[in-house]
Amino acid sequence: MKRRQGLAIALALGASSVGIGAAEAHPHVFADSRMEIVGDAAGHLVSVRNVWRFDELFSSSVVVDFDKNGNGALDPDELEAVSETVLKSIAEWDFYTFVSVGSRDVKLNPPQTIRGLWDHGQLTLLFEMTPAEPVDLKKQPVTFTVYDESYFVAFDFPDESRFQLLDLPKTCRKTYTQPDPDAEASDWMNSVSMLKPGQSIPADGVDYSKLLSTRIDVQCAP
């Protein structure tokens, strides 16, 4: 097992490092989330911006690890240390940010920096990722989602307004999906029951975690 340290535990290692399946795990960290999908006038994806505001309990645990001057808050230099830690820690999990076209995942470039903010006892992290390949939003719907395969961190997008389209043509439309856990669990179990001899259940429930994630589909008219 990897050595657990401070923020790296909750954001990066968490349940992922010990192999807990999503169906058996439950969230320990909660992030009130927002995503900005940035494009250009031609309907191409330019970048994906994430804003994660963490719950007070987790935020207080970060203070314990990073508050070097003991003032009970995170000052600019301490926030920089937090951001550097997170940048290194969650790269292995693709920064929990996923873009797909049909069944194919789109590779994203890692963020150059992560910015940390401290406000009213809560930590907020902001960062931007760019696609490593051209993504034309006019050809077919493109899906955007944020989730932790281990279900250790829960990213909450409570309504459609949490996904914003920026600098894209007015012909672009978004479709918001917030799965019903009971319905998705039933569908997942049905799919498992129909597996043929020799086929295996997805390891660690990764596909199930993806099914439970809130997502947005974006498509622009030609």
PDB file of C-alpha atoms in Angstrom:
ATOM      1  CA  MET A   1       0.000   0.000   0.000  1.00  0.00           C
ATOM      2  CA  LYS A   2       1.259   3.486  -0.743  1.00  0.00           C
ATOM      3  CA  ARG A   3       2.227   5.635   2.218  1.00  0.00           C
ATOM      4  CA  ARG A   4      -0.672   7.913   3.122  1.00  0.00           C
ATOM      5  CA  GLN A   5       0.203  11.568   3.506  1.00  0.00           C
ATOM      6  CA  GLY A   6      -2.011  14.584   4.095  1.00  0.00           C
ATOM      7  CA  LEU A   7      -3.954  15.796   1.123  1.00  0.00           C
ATOM      8  CA  ALA A   8      -2.593  13.041  -1.101  1.00  0.00           C
ATOM      9  CA  ILE A   9      -4.643  10.525   0.879  1.00  0.00           C
ATOM     10  CA  ALA A  10      -8.034  12.002   0.286  1.00  0.00           C
ATOM     11  CA  LEU A  11      -7.628  13.315  -3.227  1.00  0.00           C
ATOM     12  CA  ALA A  12      -5.337  10.785  -4.811  1.00  0.00           C
ATOM     13  CA  LEU A  13      -4.787   7.622  -2.848  1.00  0.00           C
ATOM     14  CA  GLY A  14      -7.947   7.232  -0.818  1.00  0.00           C
ATOM     15  CA  ALA A  15      -9.769   4.033  -1.562  1.00  0.00           C
ATOM     16  CA  SER A  16      -8.013   3.742  -4.931  1.00  0.00           C
ATOM     17  CA  SER A  17      -4.746   2.737  -3.286  1.00  0.00           C
ATOM     18  CA  VAL A  18      -6.300  -0.160  -1.394  1.00  0.00           C
ATOM     19  CA  GLY A  19      -8.490  -1.457  -4.194  1.00  0.00           C
ATOM     20  CA  ILE A  20     -11.923  -0.922  -2.667  1.00  0.00           C
ATOM     21  CA  GLY A  21     -14.612  -1.451  -5.294  1.00  0.00           C
ATOM     22  CA  ALA A  22     -17.059   1.352  -5.998  1.00  0.00           C
ATOM     23  CA  ALA A  23     -20.014  -0.824  -5.095  1.00  0.00           C
ATOM     24  CA  GLU A  24     -18.526  -1.360  -1.595  1.00  0.00           C
ATOM     25  CA  ALA A  25     -17.130   2.122  -0.988  1.00  0.00           C
ATOM     26  CA  HIS A  26     -18.839   5.324  -0.013  1.00  0.00           C
ATOM     27  CA  PRO A  27     -17.606   8.905  -0.303  1.00  0.00           C
ATOM     28  CA  HIS A  28     -15.371  10.361   2.413  1.00  0.00           C
ATOM     29  CA  VAL A  29     -14.678  13.683   0.705  1.00  0.00           C
ATOM     30  CA  PHE A  30     -17.295  15.912  -0.923  1.00  0.00           C
ATOM     31  CA  ALA A  31     -16.673  18.592  -3.530  1.00  0.00           C
ATOM     32  CA  ASP A  32     -19.261  21.120  -4.638  1.00  0.00           C
ATOM     33  CA  SER A  33     -18.291  21.263  -8.301  1.00  0.00           C
ATOM     34  CA  ARG A  34     -18.492  23.392 -11.403  1.00  0.00           C
ATOM     35  CA  MET A  35     -17.143  22.843 -14.905  1.00  0.00           C
ATOM     36  CA  GLU A  36     -16.576  25.360 -17.681  1.00  0.00           C
ATOM     37  CA  ILE A  37     -16.375  23.945 -21.200  1.00  0.00           C
ATOM     38  CA  VAL A  38     -14.471  26.441 -23.332  1.00  0.00           C
ATOM     39  CA  GLY A  39     -14.583  26.394 -27.109  1.00  0.00           C
ATOM     40  CA  ASP A  40     -14.042  28.571 -30.147  1.00  0.00           C
ATOM     41  CA  ALA A  41     -16.301  30.162 -32.749  1.00  0.00           C
ATOM     42  CA  ALA A  42     -15.919  27.126 -35.012  1.00  0.00           C
ATOM     43  CA  GLY A  43     -17.310  24.723 -32.403  1.00  0.00           C
ATOM     44  CA  HIS A  44     -14.032  23.120 -31.350  1.00  0.00           C
ATOM     45  CA  LEU A  45     -13.145  22.289 -27.758  1.00  0.00           C
ATOM     46  CA  VAL A  46     -10.405  24.543 -26.373  1.00  0.00           C
ATOM     47  CA  SER A  47     -10.264  23.572 -22.699  1.00  0.00           C
ATOM     48  CA  VAL A  48     -12.069  22.199 -19.663  1.00  0.00           C
ATOM     49  CA  ARG A  49     -11.982  24.181 -16.406  1.00  0.00           C
ATOM     50  CA  ASN A  50     -12.777  22.624 -13.041  1.00  0.00           C
ATOM     51  CA  VAL A  51     -13.766  24.385  -9.822  1.00  0.00           C
ATOM     52  CA  TRP A  52     -13.997  22.157  -6.728  1.00  0.00           C
ATOM     53  CA  ARG A  53     -15.076  23.556  -3.329  1.00  0.00           C
ATOM     54  CA  PHE A  54     -14.441  20.959  -0.641  1.00  0.00           C
ATOM     55  CA  ASP A  55     -16.517  20.257   2.444  1.00  0.00           C
ATOM     56  CA  GLU A  56     -15.543  21.853   5.753  1.00  0.00           C
ATOM     57  CA  LEU A  57     -14.439  18.599   7.393  1.00  0.00           C
ATOM     58  CA  PHE A  58     -11.986  17.730   4.658  1.00  0.00           C
ATOM     59  CA  SER A  59     -10.848  21.356   4.391  1.00  0.00           C
ATOM     60  CA  SER A  60     -10.051  21.394   8.107  1.00  0.00           C
ATOM     61  CA  SER A  61      -7.909  18.274   7.699  1.00  0.00           C
ATOM     62  CA  VAL A  62      -5.920  20.071   5.005  1.00  0.00           C
ATOM     63  CA  VAL A  63      -5.302  22.923   7.435  1.00  0.00           C
ATOM     64  CA  VAL A  64      -3.850  20.449   9.936  1.00  0.00           C
ATOM     65  CA  ASP A  65      -1.330  19.271   7.348  1.00  0.00           C
ATOM     66  CA  PHE A  66      -0.417  22.554   5.651  1.00  0.00           C
ATOM     67  CA  ASP A  67      -0.975  25.390   8.173  1.00  0.00           C
ATOM     68  CA  LYS A  68       2.694  26.053   8.930  1.00  0.00           C
ATOM     69  CA  ASN A  69       2.164  29.305  10.868  1.00  0.00           C
ATOM     70  CA  GLY A  70      -0.668  27.909  12.992  1.00  0.00           C
ATOM     71  CA  ASN A  71      -3.209  30.664  12.303  1.00  0.00           C
ATOM     72  CA  GLY A  72      -6.019  28.220  11.530  1.00  0.00           C
ATOM     73  CA  ALA A  73      -6.244  29.143   7.845  1.00  0.00           C
ATOM     74  CA  LEU A  74      -4.362  28.607   4.598  1.00  0.00           C
ATOM     75  CA  ASP A  75      -2.255  31.587   3.550  1.00  0.00           C
ATOM     76  CA  PRO A  76      -1.010  32.112  -0.035  1.00  0.00           C
ATOM     77  CA  ASP A  77       2.268  30.217   0.437  1.00  0.00           C
ATOM     78  CA  GLU A  78       0.440  27.354   2.169  1.00  0.00           C
ATOM     79  CA  LEU A  79      -2.150  27.224  -0.611  1.00  0.00           C
ATOM     80  CA  GLU A  80       0.694  27.004  -3.097  1.00  0.00           C
ATOM     81  CA  ALA A  81       2.036  23.972  -1.251  1.00  0.00           C
ATOM     82  CA  VAL A  82      -1.419  22.383  -1.279  1.00  0.00           C
ATOM     83  CA  SER A  83      -1.770  23.023  -5.014  1.00  0.00           C
ATOM     84  CA  GLU A  84       1.642  21.542  -5.800  1.00  0.00           C
ATOM     85  CA  THR A  85       0.809  18.444  -3.782  1.00  0.00           C
ATOM     86  CA  VAL A  86      -2.516  17.935  -5.534  1.00  0.00           C
ATOM     87  CA  LEU A  87      -0.985  18.529  -8.967  1.00  0.00           C
ATOM     88  CA  LYS A  88       1.447  15.665  -8.398  1.00  0.00           C
ATOM     89  CA  SER A  89      -0.944  13.429  -6.469  1.00  0.00           C
ATOM     90  CA  ILE A  90      -3.974  13.130  -8.735  1.00  0.00           C
ATOM     91  CA  ALA A  91      -2.191  12.939 -12.100  1.00  0.00           C
ATOM     92  CA  GLU A  92      -2.321   9.135 -11.899  1.00  0.00           C
ATOM     93  CA  TRP A  93      -6.121   9.349 -11.814  1.00  0.00           C
ATOM     94  CA  ASP A  94      -6.333  11.718 -14.794  1.00  0.00           C
ATOM     95  CA  PHE A  95      -7.353  14.541 -12.459  1.00  0.00           C
ATOM     96  CA  TYR A  96     -10.739  12.807 -12.180  1.00  0.00           C
ATOM     97  CA  THR A  97     -11.728  14.607 -15.405  1.00  0.00           C
ATOM     98  CA  PHE A  98     -12.986  12.682 -18.429  1.00  0.00           C
ATOM     99  CA  VAL A  99     -14.072  13.623 -21.941  1.00  0.00           C
ATOM    100  CA  SER A 100     -15.376  11.032 -24.380  1.00  0.00           C
ATOM    101  CA  VAL A 101     -16.709  10.810 -27.909  1.00  0.00           C
ATOM    102  CA  GLY A 102     -18.990   7.800 -28.124  1.00  0.00           C
ATOM    103  CA  SER A 103     -17.111   4.963 -26.424  1.00  0.00           C
ATOM    104  CA  ARG A 104     -13.701   6.534 -27.024  1.00  0.00           C
ATOM    105  CA  ASP A 105     -11.928   8.587 -24.364  1.00  0.00           C
ATOM    106  CA  VAL A 106     -10.309  11.854 -25.393  1.00  0.00           C
ATOM    107  CA  LYS A 107      -6.846  12.344 -23.922  1.00  0.00           C
ATOM    108  CA  LEU A 108      -6.456  15.569 -21.943  1.00  0.00           C
ATOM    109  CA  ASN A 109      -3.217  17.380 -21.231  1.00  0.00           C
ATOM    110  CA  PRO A 110      -2.486  17.727 -17.523  1.00  0.00           C
ATOM    111  CA  PRO A 111      -3.004  21.188 -16.045  1.00  0.00           C
ATOM    112  CA  GLN A 112       0.091  23.348 -15.852  1.00  0.00           C
ATOM    113  CA  THR A 113      -0.923  24.635 -12.436  1.00  0.00           C
ATOM    114  CA  ILE A 114      -3.661  24.232  -9.834  1.00  0.00           C
ATOM    115  CA  ARG A 115      -4.825  27.325  -7.986  1.00  0.00           C
ATOM    116  CA  GLY A 116      -5.971  27.067  -4.389  1.00  0.00           C
ATOM    117  CA  LEU A 117      -8.325  29.444  -2.574  1.00  0.00           C
ATOM    118  CA  TRP A 118      -9.338  29.593   1.108  1.00  0.00           C
ATOM    119  CA  ASP A 119     -12.660  31.180   2.010  1.00  0.00           C
ATOM    120  CA  HIS A 120     -14.921  30.808   5.067  1.00  0.00           C
ATOM    121  CA  GLY A 121     -13.195  27.637   6.208  1.00  0.00           C
ATOM    122  CA  GLN A 122     -13.331  25.820   2.883  1.00  0.00           C
ATOM    123  CA  LEU A 123     -10.705  24.927   0.311  1.00  0.00           C
ATOM    124  CA  THR A 124     -11.395  25.522  -3.389  1.00  0.00           C
ATOM    125  CA  LEU A 125      -9.205  24.194  -6.195  1.00  0.00           C
ATOM    126  CA  LEU A 126      -9.294  25.520  -9.762  1.00  0.00           C
ATOM    127  CA  PHE A 127      -7.481  24.190 -12.813  1.00  0.00           C
ATOM    128  CA  GLU A 128      -7.722  23.969 -16.597  1.00  0.00           C
ATOM    129  CA  MET A 129      -7.011  21.087 -18.988  1.00  0.00           C
ATOM    130  CA  THR A 130      -6.709  21.162 -22.776  1.00  0.00           C
ATOM    131  CA  PRO A 131      -7.458  18.347 -25.230  1.00  0.00           C
ATOM    132  CA  ALA A 132      -4.415  16.551 -26.629  1.00  0.00           C
ATOM    133  CA  GLU A 133      -6.226  16.141 -29.946  1.00  0.00           C
ATOM    134  CA  PRO A 134      -8.745  18.179 -31.938  1.00  0.00           C
ATOM    135  CA  VAL A 135     -12.325  17.769 -30.695  1.00  0.00           C
ATOM    136  CA  ASP A 136     -15.055  18.955 -33.068  1.00  0.00           C
ATOM    137  CA  LEU A 137     -18.287  19.436 -31.150  1.00  0.00           C
ATOM    138  CA  LYS A 138     -20.246  19.616 -34.416  1.00  0.00           C
ATOM    139  CA  LYS A 139     -19.624  16.019 -35.472  1.00  0.00           C
ATOM    140  CA  GLN A 140     -21.320  14.178 -32.603  1.00  0.00           C
ATOM    141  CA  PRO A 141     -22.132  14.639 -28.917  1.00  0.00           C
ATOM    142  CA  VAL A 142     -19.139  14.904 -26.600  1.00  0.00           C
ATOM    143  CA  THR A 143     -19.516  13.796 -22.967  1.00  0.00           C
ATOM    144  CA  PHE A 144     -17.880  15.581 -20.031  1.00  0.00           C
ATOM    145  CA  THR A 145     -17.776  14.188 -16.515  1.00  0.00           C
ATOM    146  CA  VAL A 146     -15.813  14.227 -13.259  1.00  0.00           C
ATOM    147  CA  TYR A 147     -15.670  11.171 -11.019  1.00  0.00           C
ATOM    148  CA  ASP A 148     -13.462   9.091  -8.752  1.00  0.00           C
ATOM    149  CA  GLU A 149     -13.300   5.442  -9.783  1.00  0.00           C
ATOM    150  CA  SER A 150     -13.015   4.387  -6.133  1.00  0.00           C
ATOM    151  CA  TYR A 151     -15.991   6.571  -5.101  1.00  0.00           C
ATOM    152  CA  PHE A 152     -13.835   7.945  -2.273  1.00  0.00           C
ATOM    153  CA  VAL A 153     -14.328  11.533  -3.467  1.00  0.00           C
ATOM    154  CA  ALA A 154     -17.847  12.608  -4.506  1.00  0.00           C
ATOM    155  CA  PHE A 155     -18.077  15.475  -7.009  1.00  0.00           C
ATOM    156  CA  ASP A 156     -21.479  17.112  -6.807  1.00  0.00           C
ATOM    157  CA  PHE A 157     -23.023  18.855  -9.827  1.00  0.00           C
ATOM    158  CA  PRO A 158     -26.561  19.406  -8.475  1.00  0.00           C
ATOM    159  CA  ASP A 159     -28.027  20.988 -11.599  1.00  0.00           C
ATOM    160  CA  GLU A 160     -27.368  21.877 -15.224  1.00  0.00           C
ATOM    161  CA  SER A 161     -26.097  25.358 -14.374  1.00  0.00           C
ATOM    162  CA  ARG A 162     -22.936  23.795 -12.916  1.00  0.00           C
ATOM    163  CA  PHE A 163     -21.810  23.058 -16.492  1.00  0.00           C
ATOM    164  CA  GLN A 164     -21.174  26.266 -18.424  1.00  0.00           C
ATOM    165  CA  LEU A 165     -20.458  26.606 -22.159  1.00  0.00           C
ATOM    166  CA  LEU A 166     -18.057  29.479 -22.870  1.00  0.00           C
ATOM    167  CA  ASP A 167     -17.092  31.113 -26.199  1.00  0.00           C
ATOM    168  CA  LEU A 168     -18.953  28.469 -28.213  1.00  0.00           C
ATOM    169  CA  PRO A 169     -21.514  29.197 -30.962  1.00  0.00           C
ATOM    170  CA  LYS A 170     -25.097  29.767 -29.857  1.00  0.00           C
ATOM    171  CA  THR A 171     -26.054  26.643 -31.801  1.00  0.00           C
ATOM    172  CA  CYS A 172     -24.319  24.493 -29.186  1.00  0.00           C
ATOM    173  CA  ARG A 173     -26.603  22.634 -26.784  1.00  0.00           C
ATOM    174  CA  LYS A 174     -25.974  20.697 -23.586  1.00  0.00           C
ATOM    175  CA  THR A 175     -27.845  17.721 -22.152  1.00  0.00           C
ATOM    176  CA  TYR A 176     -27.526  17.194 -18.406  1.00  0.00           C
ATOM    177  CA  THR A 177     -27.734  13.703 -16.890  1.00  0.00           C
ATOM    178  CA  GLN A 178     -27.821  12.948 -13.167  1.00  0.00           C
ATOM    179  CA  PRO A 179     -28.161   9.167 -12.826  1.00  0.00           C
ATOM    180  CA  ASP A 180     -30.528   7.509 -10.376  1.00  0.00           C
ATOM    181  CA  PRO A 181     -28.274   5.235  -8.272  1.00  0.00           C
ATOM    182  CA  ASP A 182     -30.965   2.585  -7.777  1.00  0.00           C
ATOM    183  CA  ALA A 183     -31.837   2.438 -11.463  1.00  0.00           C
ATOM    184  CA  GLU A 184     -28.180   2.357 -12.498  1.00  0.00           C
ATOM    185  CA  ALA A 185     -27.437  -0.387  -9.966  1.00  0.00           C
ATOM    186  CA  SER A 186     -30.289  -2.456 -11.364  1.00  0.00           C
ATOM    187  CA  ASP A 187     -29.102  -1.943 -14.943  1.00  0.00           C
ATOM    188  CA  TRP A 188     -25.540  -2.824 -13.945  1.00  0.00           C
ATOM    189  CA  MET A 189     -26.627  -6.039 -12.220  1.00  0.00           C
ATOM    190  CA  ASN A 190     -28.720  -6.967 -15.248  1.00  0.00           C
ATOM    191  CA  SER A 191     -25.714  -6.465 -17.515  1.00  0.00           C
ATOM    192  CA  VAL A 192     -23.604  -8.658 -15.225  1.00  0.00           C
ATOM    193  CA  SER A 193     -26.225 -11.417 -15.293  1.00  0.00           C
ATOM    194  CA  MET A 194     -26.065 -11.445 -19.105  1.00  0.00           C
ATOM    195  CA  LEU A 195     -22.292 -11.944 -19.296  1.00  0.00           C
ATOM    196  CA  LYS A 196     -21.302 -14.920 -21.431  1.00  0.00           C
ATOM    197  CA  PRO A 197     -18.922 -17.668 -20.243  1.00  0.00           C
ATOM    198  CA  GLY A 198     -15.396 -16.311 -20.252  1.00  0.00           C
ATOM    199  CA  GLN A 199     -16.477 -12.700 -19.802  1.00  0.00           C
ATOM    200  CA  SER A 200     -15.585 -11.001 -16.543  1.00  0.00           C
ATOM    201  CA  ILE A 201     -17.102  -8.270 -14.410  1.00  0.00           C
ATOM    202  CA  PRO A 202     -15.207  -4.973 -14.790  1.00  0.00           C
ATOM    203  CA  ALA A 203     -12.432  -4.866 -12.179  1.00  0.00           C
ATOM    204  CA  ASP A 204     -13.078  -2.771  -9.080  1.00  0.00           C
ATOM    205  CA  GLY A 205     -16.477  -1.640 -10.293  1.00  0.00           C
ATOM    206  CA  VAL A 206     -14.902   1.105 -12.415  1.00  0.00           C
ATOM    207  CA  ASP A 207     -17.652   1.054 -15.004  1.00  0.00           C
ATOM    208  CA  TYR A 208     -20.243   1.290 -12.239  1.00  0.00           C
ATOM    209  CA  SER A 209     -18.578   4.402 -10.845  1.00  0.00           C
ATOM    210  CA  LYS A 210     -18.723   5.948 -14.275  1.00  0.00           C
ATOM    211  CA  LEU A 211     -22.409   5.132 -14.576  1.00  0.00           C
ATOM    212  CA  LEU A 212     -23.108   6.982 -11.316  1.00  0.00           C
ATOM    213  CA  SER A 213     -21.300  10.147 -12.374  1.00  0.00           C
ATOM    214  CA  THR A 214     -23.227  13.274 -13.321  1.00  0.00           C
ATOM    215  CA  ARG A 215     -22.373  14.235 -16.877  1.00  0.00           C
ATOM    216  CA  ILE A 216     -23.105  16.678 -19.657  1.00  0.00           C
ATOM    217  CA  ASP A 217     -23.324  15.954 -23.380  1.00  0.00           C
ATOM    218  CA  VAL A 218     -22.480  18.838 -25.699  1.00  0.00           C
ATOM    219  CA  GLN A 219     -23.143  19.127 -29.417  1.00  0.00           C
ATOM    220  CA  CYS A 220     -23.079  22.079 -31.777  1.00  0.00           C
ATOM    221  CA  ALA A 221     -25.146  22.343 -34.943  1.00  0.00           C
ATOM    222  CA  PRO A 222     -23.053  22.254 -38.169  1.00  0.00           C
TER     223      PRO A 222
END
